[in-house]
Amino acid sequence: KEKELSNRMKIHVDFLKEKETRFSKLKDKKILFAVSWEEGVHIHTEDAFVPSLLRKIGLQYVDTGSLLNNSSEKINLEQLLKLNPDILIVARRPEKIIIDEWMRSPLWKILKANKTGQIYFVNQTLWTRMRGVSSAEAILSDMEKLKL
């Protein structure tokens, strides 16, 4: 069992190195991960699972320190504009969510990620409910499909 675990971890480390190389062109971009549903938008601090995974492969995560007191916190559109990420990744469910309304606001037009077409919607279950080695690999493989 110990050898199997060691082999699996080596595969995982190699996978992370491959993704770090694959996403190296994004190293100068500040990324923000958000979760949106009908009633609001939550963003995650640098220490949450997805942001720490992004940092593990050498990507920059938006500094949320001055805005958040918890590891995940509900924000409004004005707070999102204050963070103003280069890339915004939003976990969503298929039904209508609050970001759909935000996208119709004149303020949305000044969001950097919107101006550059760098807003991506991802599967909420995969990106927010799963943790661990296999989940990290699934999230990064899903991210690769976004064609960032």
JSON list of C-alpha atoms in Angstrom, two decimals, residues 26-138:
[
{"chain": "A", "resi": 26, "resn": "LEU", "atom": "CA", "xyz": [-1.06, 33.21, -17.10]},
{"chain": "A", "resi": 27, "resn": "LYS", "atom": "CA", "xyz": [1.53, 33.86, -14.36]},
{"chain": "A", "resi": 28, "resn": "ASP", "atom": "CA", "xyz": [1.12, 37.64, -14.66]},
{"chain": "A", "resi": 29, "resn": "LYS", "atom": "CA", "xyz": [-2.69, 37.49, -14.50]},
{"chain": "A", "resi": 30, "resn": "LYS", "atom": "CA", "xyz": [-4.58, 37.85, -11.23]},
{"chain": "A", "resi": 31, "resn": "ILE", "atom": "CA", "xyz": [-7.29, 35.21, -10.93]},
{"chain": "A", "resi": 32, "resn": "LEU", "atom": "CA", "xyz": [-10.39, 35.25, -8.74]},
{"chain": "A", "resi": 33, "resn": "PHE", "atom": "CA", "xyz": [-12.62, 32.25, -8.03]},
{"chain": "A", "resi": 34, "resn": "ALA", "atom": "CA", "xyz": [-16.25, 32.92, -7.16]},
{"chain": "A", "resi": 35, "resn": "VAL", "atom": "CA", "xyz": [-19.34, 30.84, -6.52]},
{"chain": "A", "resi": 36, "resn": "SER", "atom": "CA", "xyz": [-22.66, 32.29, -7.65]},
{"chain": "A", "resi": 37, "resn": "TRP", "atom": "CA", "xyz": [-26.19, 31.18, -7.01]},
{"chain": "A", "resi": 38, "resn": "GLU", "atom": "CA", "xyz": [-29.63, 32.80, -7.02]},
{"chain": "A", "resi": 39, "resn": "GLU", "atom": "CA", "xyz": [-29.07, 34.95, -3.94]},
{"chain": "A", "resi": 40, "resn": "GLY", "atom": "CA", "xyz": [-25.46, 36.01, -4.09]},
{"chain": "A", "resi": 41, "resn": "VAL", "atom": "CA", "xyz": [-21.82, 35.62, -5.00]},
{"chain": "A", "resi": 42, "resn": "HIS", "atom": "CA", "xyz": [-19.17, 34.29, -2.64]},
{"chain": "A", "resi": 43, "resn": "ILE", "atom": "CA", "xyz": [-15.46, 34.64, -3.20]},
{"chain": "A", "resi": 44, "resn": "HIS", "atom": "CA", "xyz": [-12.77, 32.54, -1.57]},
{"chain": "A", "resi": 45, "resn": "THR", "atom": "CA", "xyz": [-9.56, 33.65, 0.13]},
{"chain": "A", "resi": 46, "resn": "GLU", "atom": "CA", "xyz": [-6.13, 32.51, -0.97]},
{"chain": "A", "resi": 47, "resn": "ASP", "atom": "CA", "xyz": [-6.21, 29.67, 1.57]},
{"chain": "A", "resi": 48, "resn": "ALA", "atom": "CA", "xyz": [-9.37, 27.97, 0.25]},
{"chain": "A", "resi": 49, "resn": "PHE", "atom": "CA", "xyz": [-8.98, 24.80, -1.83]},
{"chain": "A", "resi": 50, "resn": "VAL", "atom": "CA", "xyz": [-9.30, 26.17, -5.39]},
{"chain": "A", "resi": 51, "resn": "PRO", "atom": "CA", "xyz": [-7.21, 29.32, -4.82]},
{"chain": "A", "resi": 52, "resn": "SER", "atom": "CA", "xyz": [-4.47, 27.31, -3.10]},
{"chain": "A", "resi": 53, "resn": "LEU", "atom": "CA", "xyz": [-4.51, 24.83, -6.00]},
{"chain": "A", "resi": 54, "resn": "LEU", "atom": "CA", "xyz": [-4.09, 27.70, -8.48]},
{"chain": "A", "resi": 55, "resn": "ARG", "atom": "CA", "xyz": [-1.19, 29.07, -6.44]},
{"chain": "A", "resi": 56, "resn": "LYS", "atom": "CA", "xyz": [0.34, 25.57, -6.26]},
{"chain": "A", "resi": 57, "resn": "ILE", "atom": "CA", "xyz": [0.76, 25.63, -10.05]},
{"chain": "A", "resi": 58, "resn": "GLY", "atom": "CA", "xyz": [2.32, 29.09, -9.94]},
{"chain": "A", "resi": 59, "resn": "LEU", "atom": "CA", "xyz": [-0.68, 31.31, -10.68]},
{"chain": "A", "resi": 60, "resn": "GLN", "atom": "CA", "xyz": [-1.49, 34.57, -8.91]},
{"chain": "A", "resi": 61, "resn": "TYR", "atom": "CA", "xyz": [-4.68, 34.85, -6.91]},
{"chain": "A", "resi": 62, "resn": "VAL", "atom": "CA", "xyz": [-6.27, 38.23, -6.27]},
{"chain": "A", "resi": 63, "resn": "ASP", "atom": "CA", "xyz": [-5.42, 39.58, -2.82]},
{"chain": "A", "resi": 64, "resn": "THR", "atom": "CA", "xyz": [-8.74, 39.37, -0.98]},
{"chain": "A", "resi": 65, "resn": "GLY", "atom": "CA", "xyz": [-7.24, 40.08, 2.44]},
{"chain": "A", "resi": 66, "resn": "SER", "atom": "CA", "xyz": [-8.58, 43.60, 2.86]},
{"chain": "A", "resi": 67, "resn": "LEU", "atom": "CA", "xyz": [-12.07, 42.56, 1.81]},
{"chain": "A", "resi": 68, "resn": "LEU", "atom": "CA", "xyz": [-12.66, 39.25, 3.59]},
{"chain": "A", "resi": 69, "resn": "ASN", "atom": "CA", "xyz": [-12.78, 38.23, 7.21]},
{"chain": "A", "resi": 70, "resn": "ASN", "atom": "CA", "xyz": [-13.64, 34.57, 6.51]},
{"chain": "A", "resi": 71, "resn": "SER", "atom": "CA", "xyz": [-12.38, 31.94, 4.06]},
{"chain": "A", "resi": 72, "resn": "SER", "atom": "CA", "xyz": [-15.44, 32.53, 1.90]},
{"chain": "A", "resi": 73, "resn": "GLU", "atom": "CA", "xyz": [-17.62, 35.59, 1.95]},
{"chain": "A", "resi": 74, "resn": "LYS", "atom": "CA", "xyz": [-20.57, 37.06, 0.10]},
{"chain": "A", "resi": 75, "resn": "ILE", "atom": "CA", "xyz": [-19.72, 40.16, -1.94]},
{"chain": "A", "resi": 76, "resn": "ASN", "atom": "CA", "xyz": [-21.58, 42.68, -4.06]},
{"chain": "A", "resi": 77, "resn": "LEU", "atom": "CA", "xyz": [-20.73, 43.96, -7.54]},
{"chain": "A", "resi": 78, "resn": "GLU", "atom": "CA", "xyz": [-18.93, 47.03, -6.20]},
{"chain": "A", "resi": 79, "resn": "GLN", "atom": "CA", "xyz": [-16.64, 44.82, -4.09]},
{"chain": "A", "resi": 80, "resn": "LEU", "atom": "CA", "xyz": [-15.94, 42.65, -7.13]},
{"chain": "A", "resi": 81, "resn": "LEU", "atom": "CA", "xyz": [-14.96, 45.78, -9.05]},
{"chain": "A", "resi": 82, "resn": "LYS", "atom": "CA", "xyz": [-12.61, 46.75, -6.22]},
{"chain": "A", "resi": 83, "resn": "LEU", "atom": "CA", "xyz": [-10.83, 43.38, -6.61]},
{"chain": "A", "resi": 84, "resn": "ASN", "atom": "CA", "xyz": [-10.99, 43.72, -10.43]},
{"chain": "A", "resi": 85, "resn": "PRO", "atom": "CA", "xyz": [-9.39, 40.39, -11.46]},
{"chain": "A", "resi": 86, "resn": "ASP", "atom": "CA", "xyz": [-7.78, 39.78, -14.82]},
{"chain": "A", "resi": 87, "resn": "ILE", "atom": "CA", "xyz": [-9.50, 36.39, -14.94]},
{"chain": "A", "resi": 88, "resn": "LEU", "atom": "CA", "xyz": [-12.76, 35.52, -13.19]},
{"chain": "A", "resi": 89, "resn": "ILE", "atom": "CA", "xyz": [-13.75, 31.87, -12.78]},
{"chain": "A", "resi": 90, "resn": "VAL", "atom": "CA", "xyz": [-17.32, 31.43, -11.58]},
{"chain": "A", "resi": 91, "resn": "ALA", "atom": "CA", "xyz": [-18.74, 28.16, -10.31]},
{"chain": "A", "resi": 92, "resn": "ARG", "atom": "CA", "xyz": [-22.42, 28.05, -11.11]},
{"chain": "A", "resi": 93, "resn": "ARG", "atom": "CA", "xyz": [-25.41, 25.83, -11.37]},
{"chain": "A", "resi": 94, "resn": "PRO", "atom": "CA", "xyz": [-27.44, 25.76, -14.60]},
{"chain": "A", "resi": 95, "resn": "GLU", "atom": "CA", "xyz": [-30.34, 27.85, -13.30]},
{"chain": "A", "resi": 96, "resn": "LYS", "atom": "CA", "xyz": [-30.43, 31.62, -13.11]},
{"chain": "A", "resi": 97, "resn": "ILE", "atom": "CA", "xyz": [-27.86, 33.13, -10.74]},
{"chain": "A", "resi": 98, "resn": "ILE", "atom": "CA", "xyz": [-27.18, 36.62, -9.41]},
{"chain": "A", "resi": 99, "resn": "ILE", "atom": "CA", "xyz": [-24.20, 37.15, -11.73]},
{"chain": "A", "resi": 100, "resn": "ASP", "atom": "CA", "xyz": [-26.66, 36.97, -14.64]},
{"chain": "A", "resi": 101, "resn": "GLU", "atom": "CA", "xyz": [-28.16, 40.20, -13.25]},
{"chain": "A", "resi": 102, "resn": "TRP", "atom": "CA", "xyz": [-24.75, 41.75, -12.60]},
{"chain": "A", "resi": 103, "resn": "MET", "atom": "CA", "xyz": [-23.80, 41.16, -16.24]},
{"chain": "A", "resi": 104, "resn": "ARG", "atom": "CA", "xyz": [-26.58, 43.55, -17.29]},
{"chain": "A", "resi": 105, "resn": "SER", "atom": "CA", "xyz": [-25.28, 46.35, -15.06]},
{"chain": "A", "resi": 106, "resn": "PRO", "atom": "CA", "xyz": [-23.28, 49.24, -16.57]},
{"chain": "A", "resi": 107, "resn": "LEU", "atom": "CA", "xyz": [-20.69, 48.59, -13.84]},
{"chain": "A", "resi": 108, "resn": "TRP", "atom": "CA", "xyz": [-20.03, 45.14, -15.27]},
{"chain": "A", "resi": 109, "resn": "LYS", "atom": "CA", "xyz": [-18.62, 46.77, -18.40]},
{"chain": "A", "resi": 110, "resn": "ILE", "atom": "CA", "xyz": [-15.69, 48.22, -16.43]},
{"chain": "A", "resi": 111, "resn": "LEU", "atom": "CA", "xyz": [-14.67, 44.89, -14.89]},
{"chain": "A", "resi": 112, "resn": "LYS", "atom": "CA", "xyz": [-11.23, 44.02, -16.29]},
{"chain": "A", "resi": 113, "resn": "ALA", "atom": "CA", "xyz": [-12.06, 40.33, -16.82]},
{"chain": "A", "resi": 114, "resn": "ASN", "atom": "CA", "xyz": [-15.15, 41.33, -18.79]},
{"chain": "A", "resi": 115, "resn": "LYS", "atom": "CA", "xyz": [-13.26, 43.81, -20.98]},
{"chain": "A", "resi": 116, "resn": "THR", "atom": "CA", "xyz": [-10.77, 41.11, -21.97]},
{"chain": "A", "resi": 117, "resn": "GLY", "atom": "CA", "xyz": [-13.29, 38.26, -22.29]},
{"chain": "A", "resi": 118, "resn": "GLN", "atom": "CA", "xyz": [-11.70, 36.37, -19.40]},
{"chain": "A", "resi": 119, "resn": "ILE", "atom": "CA", "xyz": [-14.81, 35.27, -17.49]},
{"chain": "A", "resi": 120, "resn": "TYR", "atom": "CA", "xyz": [-15.32, 31.53, -17.33]},
{"chain": "A", "resi": 121, "resn": "PHE", "atom": "CA", "xyz": [-18.20, 29.53, -15.91]},
{"chain": "A", "resi": 122, "resn": "VAL", "atom": "CA", "xyz": [-17.46, 26.13, -14.42]},
{"chain": "A", "resi": 123, "resn": "ASN", "atom": "CA", "xyz": [-19.38, 23.27, -12.84]},
{"chain": "A", "resi": 124, "resn": "GLN", "atom": "CA", "xyz": [-20.26, 24.13, -9.27]},
{"chain": "A", "resi": 125, "resn": "THR", "atom": "CA", "xyz": [-20.25, 20.54, -8.00]},
{"chain": "A", "resi": 126, "resn": "LEU", "atom": "CA", "xyz": [-16.77, 19.76, -9.32]},
{"chain": "A", "resi": 127, "resn": "TRP", "atom": "CA", "xyz": [-15.17, 23.03, -8.27]},
{"chain": "A", "resi": 128, "resn": "THR", "atom": "CA", "xyz": [-16.76, 23.47, -4.82]},
{"chain": "A", "resi": 129, "resn": "ARG", "atom": "CA", "xyz": [-17.81, 20.13, -3.38]},
{"chain": "A", "resi": 130, "resn": "MET", "atom": "CA", "xyz": [-14.82, 17.89, -4.02]},
{"chain": "A", "resi": 131, "resn": "ARG", "atom": "CA", "xyz": [-11.36, 17.91, -2.39]},
{"chain": "A", "resi": 132, "resn": "GLY", "atom": "CA", "xyz": [-8.19, 15.86, -2.57]},
{"chain": "A", "resi": 133, "resn": "VAL", "atom": "CA", "xyz": [-5.71, 14.63, -5.16]},
{"chain": "A", "resi": 134, "resn": "SER", "atom": "CA", "xyz": [-8.23, 13.32, -7.70]},
{"chain": "A", "resi": 135, "resn": "SER", "atom": "CA", "xyz": [-10.40, 16.41, -7.36]},
{"chain": "A", "resi": 136, "resn": "ALA", "atom": "CA", "xyz": [-7.42, 18.73, -7.84]},
{"chain": "A", "resi": 137, "resn": "GLU", "atom": "CA", "xyz": [-6.54, 16.90, -11.03]},
{"chain": "A", "resi": 138, "resn": "ALA", "atom": "CA", "xyz": [-10.16, 17.01, -12.23]}
]
